[in-house]
Every structure is written in structure tokens, then in C-alpha cells.
mmCIF file of C-alpha atoms in Angstrom:
data_model
loop_
_atom_site.group_PDB
_atom_site.id
_atom_site.type_symbol
_atom_site.label_atom_id
_atom_site.label_comp_id
_atom_site.label_asym_id
_atom_site.label_seq_id
_atom_site.Cartn_x
_atom_site.Cartn_y
_atom_site.Cartn_z
ATOM 1 C CA MET D 1 14.102 237.750 -107.618
ATOM 2 C CA THR D 2 14.455 241.203 -105.996
ATOM 3 C CA GLU D 3 15.122 241.928 -102.376
ATOM 4 C CA SER D 4 11.479 243.153 -102.117
ATOM 5 C CA SER D 5 9.851 239.983 -103.959
ATOM 6 C CA PRO D 6 7.878 237.814 -101.619
ATOM 7 C CA ARG D 7 9.506 234.385 -100.788
ATOM 8 C CA ASP D 8 7.891 230.970 -100.691
ATOM 9 C CA ARG D 9 9.100 227.654 -99.308
ATOM 10 C CA VAL D 10 10.975 226.818 -102.264
ATOM 11 C CA ASP D 11 13.085 229.894 -101.928
ATOM 12 C CA GLY D 12 14.202 228.661 -98.554
ATOM 13 C CA MET D 13 14.848 225.233 -99.954
ATOM 14 C CA ILE D 14 17.088 226.736 -102.795
ATOM 15 C CA ASP D 15 18.863 228.885 -100.356
ATOM 16 C CA VAL D 16 20.075 225.829 -98.452
ATOM 17 C CA ILE D 17 21.135 223.904 -101.664
ATOM 18 C CA SER D 18 22.498 226.843 -103.559
ATOM 19 C CA SER D 19 26.144 226.317 -102.774
ATOM 20 C CA ALA D 20 26.111 222.840 -104.368
ATOM 21 C CA HIS D 21 24.600 223.965 -107.613
ATOM 22 C CA ASP D 22 25.033 226.328 -110.607
ATOM 23 C CA LEU D 23 22.542 229.029 -111.314
ATOM 24 C CA PRO D 24 20.881 227.058 -114.333
ATOM 25 C CA ASP D 25 20.495 223.917 -112.038
ATOM 26 C CA LEU D 26 18.903 226.178 -109.273
ATOM 27 C CA GLU D 27 16.231 227.528 -111.597
ATOM 28 C CA SER D 28 15.496 224.175 -112.847
ATOM 29 C CA LYS D 29 15.260 222.644 -109.281
ATOM 30 C CA ALA D 30 12.997 225.554 -108.191
ATOM 31 C CA LEU D 31 10.744 225.221 -111.026
ATOM 32 C CA VAL D 32 10.355 221.612 -110.565
ATOM 33 C CA TYR D 33 9.835 221.808 -106.749
ATOM 34 C CA ARG D 34 7.204 224.502 -107.338
ATOM 35 C CA LEU D 35 5.423 222.505 -110.002
ATOM 36 C CA ARG D 36 5.243 219.488 -107.651
ATOM 37 C CA ARG D 37 4.104 221.617 -104.681
ATOM 38 C CA VAL D 38 1.275 223.360 -106.897
ATOM 39 C CA ALA D 39 0.221 219.855 -108.141
ATOM 40 C CA HIS D 40 0.033 218.505 -104.655
ATOM 41 C CA HIS D 41 -2.055 221.494 -103.479
ATOM 42 C CA MET D 42 -4.410 221.161 -106.318
ATOM 43 C CA GLU D 43 -4.962 217.486 -105.842
ATOM 44 C CA ILE D 44 -5.746 217.828 -102.188
ATOM 45 C CA GLU D 45 -8.059 220.732 -102.566
ATOM 46 C CA LEU D 46 -9.820 218.950 -105.534
ATOM 47 C CA LYS D 47 -10.138 215.757 -103.555
ATOM 48 C CA ARG D 48 -11.616 217.676 -100.585
ATOM 49 C CA GLU D 49 -14.290 219.383 -102.807
ATOM 50 C CA LEU D 50 -15.244 216.188 -104.280
ATOM 51 C CA ALA D 51 -15.518 214.235 -101.190
ATOM 52 C CA GLN D 52 -18.210 216.360 -100.192
ATOM 53 C CA HIS D 53 -20.239 214.877 -103.136
ATOM 54 C CA GLY D 54 -19.177 211.261 -102.543
ATOM 55 C CA ILE D 55 -16.928 210.916 -105.362
ATOM 56 C CA GLU D 56 -13.045 210.474 -105.752
ATOM 57 C CA LEU D 57 -10.944 212.580 -108.004
ATOM 58 C CA TRP D 58 -9.782 209.379 -109.972
ATOM 59 C CA GLU D 59 -13.437 208.403 -110.398
ATOM 60 C CA LEU D 60 -14.396 211.678 -111.994
ATOM 61 C CA GLU D 61 -11.292 211.681 -114.009
ATOM 62 C CA LEU D 62 -11.930 208.273 -115.435
ATOM 63 C CA LEU D 63 -15.668 209.236 -116.188
ATOM 64 C CA ALA D 64 -14.574 212.426 -117.815
ATOM 65 C CA CYS D 65 -12.136 210.472 -120.018
ATOM 66 C CA LEU D 66 -15.038 208.155 -121.239
ATOM 67 C CA ARG D 67 -17.261 211.215 -121.483
ATOM 68 C CA ARG D 68 -14.925 212.798 -123.991
ATOM 69 C CA ALA D 69 -14.496 209.706 -126.026
ATOM 70 C CA PRO D 70 -16.370 208.708 -129.249
ATOM 71 C CA HIS D 71 -19.513 206.908 -128.086
ATOM 72 C CA HIS D 72 -18.415 207.239 -124.475
ATOM 73 C CA ARG D 73 -16.148 204.270 -124.990
ATOM 74 C CA LEU D 74 -12.504 203.592 -124.828
ATOM 75 C CA SER D 75 -10.321 200.455 -124.839
ATOM 76 C CA ALA D 76 -8.550 199.595 -121.670
ATOM 77 C CA LYS D 77 -5.270 200.377 -123.344
ATOM 78 C CA ASP D 78 -6.545 203.928 -124.352
ATOM 79 C CA LEU D 79 -7.691 204.517 -120.764
ATOM 80 C CA LEU D 80 -4.243 203.459 -119.493
ATOM 81 C CA GLU D 81 -2.490 205.838 -121.790
ATOM 82 C CA GLN D 82 -4.825 208.636 -121.311
ATOM 83 C CA MET D 83 -4.827 208.572 -117.455
ATOM 84 C CA GLN D 84 -1.124 207.525 -117.247
ATOM 85 C CA LEU D 85 -1.759 204.273 -115.248
ATOM 86 C CA THR D 86 -0.597 200.729 -115.123
ATOM 87 C CA THR D 87 -2.631 197.922 -116.465
ATOM 88 C CA GLY D 88 -3.514 196.723 -112.910
ATOM 89 C CA ALA D 89 -4.636 200.094 -111.963
ATOM 90 C CA VAL D 90 -6.984 200.599 -114.871
ATOM 91 C CA THR D 91 -8.471 196.988 -114.225
ATOM 92 C CA ASN D 92 -8.930 197.822 -110.527
ATOM 93 C CA ARG D 93 -10.539 201.101 -111.220
ATOM 94 C CA VAL D 94 -12.807 200.112 -113.978
ATOM 95 C CA SER D 95 -13.853 197.099 -111.774
ATOM 96 C CA ARG D 96 -14.771 199.562 -108.873
ATOM 97 C CA LEU D 97 -16.756 201.794 -111.165
ATOM 98 C CA GLU D 98 -18.431 198.707 -112.821
ATOM 99 C CA ALA D 99 -19.623 197.824 -109.576
ATOM 100 C CA LYS D 100 -21.183 201.222 -108.996
ATOM 101 C CA GLY D 101 -22.917 200.805 -112.208
ATOM 102 C CA TRP D 102 -20.939 203.693 -113.765
ATOM 103 C CA VAL D 103 -19.116 201.794 -116.524
ATOM 104 C CA SER D 104 -19.552 198.709 -118.416
ATOM 105 C CA ARG D 105 -17.011 196.601 -120.055
ATOM 106 C CA GLU D 106 -17.111 194.146 -122.942
ATOM 107 C CA LEU D 107 -14.764 192.292 -125.031
ATOM 108 C CA ASP D 108 -14.154 194.375 -128.361
ATOM 109 C CA PRO D 109 -15.923 192.511 -131.199
ATOM 110 C CA THR D 110 -13.151 193.521 -133.733
ATOM 111 C CA ASP D 111 -10.209 192.287 -131.288
ATOM 112 C CA ARG D 112 -11.315 189.614 -128.758
ATOM 113 C CA ARG D 113 -8.030 190.358 -126.764
ATOM 114 C CA SER D 114 -9.154 194.092 -126.146
ATOM 115 C CA VAL D 115 -11.628 195.176 -123.579
ATOM 116 C CA LEU D 116 -13.954 198.102 -124.216
ATOM 117 C CA VAL D 117 -15.079 200.337 -121.228
ATOM 118 C CA THR D 118 -18.194 202.336 -121.828
ATOM 119 C CA LEU D 119 -19.846 205.011 -119.780
ATOM 120 C CA THR D 120 -23.305 204.175 -118.553
ATOM 121 C CA GLU D 121 -26.071 206.531 -118.369
ATOM 122 C CA SER D 122 -25.764 206.540 -114.491
ATOM 123 C CA GLY D 123 -22.237 207.260 -114.807
ATOM 124 C CA LEU D 124 -22.762 210.065 -117.018
ATOM 125 C CA ASP D 125 -25.558 211.474 -114.636
ATOM 126 C CA ARG D 126 -23.005 211.135 -111.714
ATOM 127 C CA ALA D 127 -20.127 212.942 -113.495
ATOM 128 C CA LEU D 128 -22.599 215.723 -114.768
ATOM 129 C CA GLN D 129 -23.570 216.289 -111.095
ATOM 130 C CA VAL D 130 -20.187 217.090 -109.950
ATOM 131 C CA PHE D 131 -18.271 218.588 -113.019
ATOM 132 C CA ALA D 132 -19.288 222.065 -111.928
ATOM 133 C CA THR D 133 -17.868 221.625 -108.302
ATOM 134 C CA LYS D 134 -14.656 220.508 -109.760
ATOM 135 C CA THR D 135 -14.740 223.514 -112.315
ATOM 136 C CA GLU D 136 -15.418 225.970 -109.425
ATOM 137 C CA ALA D 137 -12.609 224.505 -107.155
ATOM 138 C CA GLU D 138 -10.040 224.787 -110.123
ATOM 139 C CA ARG D 139 -11.273 228.345 -110.680
ATOM 140 C CA THR D 140 -10.612 229.103 -106.916
ATOM 141 C CA LEU D 141 -7.345 227.458 -107.053
ATOM 142 C CA LEU D 142 -6.091 229.481 -109.906
ATOM 143 C CA SER D 143 -7.625 232.915 -108.768
ATOM 144 C CA ALA D 144 -4.214 234.234 -107.953
ATOM 145 C CA PHE D 145 -3.754 234.511 -111.761
ATOM 146 C CA THR D 146 -5.471 236.837 -114.188
ATOM 147 C CA PRO D 147 -6.944 235.393 -117.268
ATOM 148 C CA GLU D 148 -4.059 236.770 -119.233
ATOM 149 C CA GLN D 149 -1.469 235.092 -116.890
ATOM 150 C CA GLN D 150 -3.533 231.861 -116.960
ATOM 151 C CA ARG D 151 -3.198 231.944 -120.821
ATOM 152 C CA ALA D 152 0.664 232.680 -120.670
ATOM 153 C CA LEU D 153 1.159 229.949 -118.188
ATOM 154 C CA ASN D 154 -0.905 227.481 -120.164
ATOM 155 C CA GLY D 155 1.215 228.082 -123.222
ATOM 156 C CA THR D 156 4.415 227.766 -121.249
ATOM 157 C CA LEU D 157 3.367 224.354 -119.800
ATOM 158 C CA ARG D 158 2.002 223.188 -123.200
ATOM 159 C CA THR D 159 5.339 223.726 -124.528
ATOM 160 C CA LEU D 160 6.864 221.580 -121.880
ATOM 161 C CA LEU D 161 4.137 218.730 -122.086
ATOM 162 C CA ILE D 162 4.934 218.697 -126.011
ATOM 163 C CA SER D 163 8.700 218.190 -125.190
ATOM 164 C CA LEU D 164 7.915 215.365 -122.748
ATOM 165 C CA GLU D 165 4.752 213.644 -124.511
ATOM 166 C CA GLY D 166 5.025 214.736 -128.038
ATOM 167 C CA ARG D 167 2.421 216.553 -130.001
ATOM 168 C CA HIS D 168 -1.208 215.288 -129.997
ATOM 169 C CA PRO D 169 -3.360 215.461 -133.112
#
């Protein structure tokens, strides 16, 4: 960072802890702090935008997961993995969306120990009503970047996620 570069809150935090860490550690710490702060801002803004439409972010994310799935259906285990949730959280969320009529669940006919969660027509309609709102909020949140910068950042973050989660077919 040059003397004339704008500073953010993380720069101030790093200034305070710089005497206790080496330069490579400081870069890592600053990057992690920035990623967490950006994720927090994005989540807050998306929740605010979606609240105006009477839907929570987690609800839309679960509906979107099912919409992308073959036949709009996933096992509870697949939902758990895709949404990075605990078994209890998946059960709770599916129950809440089932009560709204947005999903249904049934035992998997090929494995009676497994539950299949299916997006209902009502759930699909609800998701489609608010997808554009989420997309517009995302566009606004990232408007500080040019399309080229977004592509570059996407590539860099993809590399990080592959190192953390492995490649996805």
C-alpha cells in the first residue's frame, strides 16, 4: 500500500497488531479480516433487500438449491453438504419451508433411511418472484468492481475454494 492509497478499517487493525506479526502473517490476517467483513456486509444487505419481499436469505438459498437440482429434488444429506449446515439445521429449515408449502419431503423409495426434499410449484413460484431482487442487490454490492475485476476476483477466490473444498465435477 502506498502513502496515498485509501485506508479502510482493516488497515487500522493491522497497524495495531503489526508489531506482533511478520509481514506474510499480516497479509494473511488482513485478507481474512477483509473477506469476513465483506461477507458480513453482503449478508446484511441481501437480508435487508429480501425482507422487503417477506422472505429470508436462507429460505431463498434453500429454494435455489432445490431449483438447481435434477427434478428439483435433493436428499437431506445433499442439502446439508450444499448449504454447509448441520443435520438439525437442515431438518428445522425444511420443516419451516414445508409448513409454508414451498417444499415437500418423503422417504427415498430406494433407501428408506433417506429423506428426499422436493421444491413444490408454490416454492418455485416464490423463488422466481424474488430472484431478481437478490441479483440486483448483488450487482449493487459489487458495483465498485469493473466486470474485469469481478472476473479476476472470481478466479482468485475459486482457487482458494478449490484448495479448501476440493474440485467439483
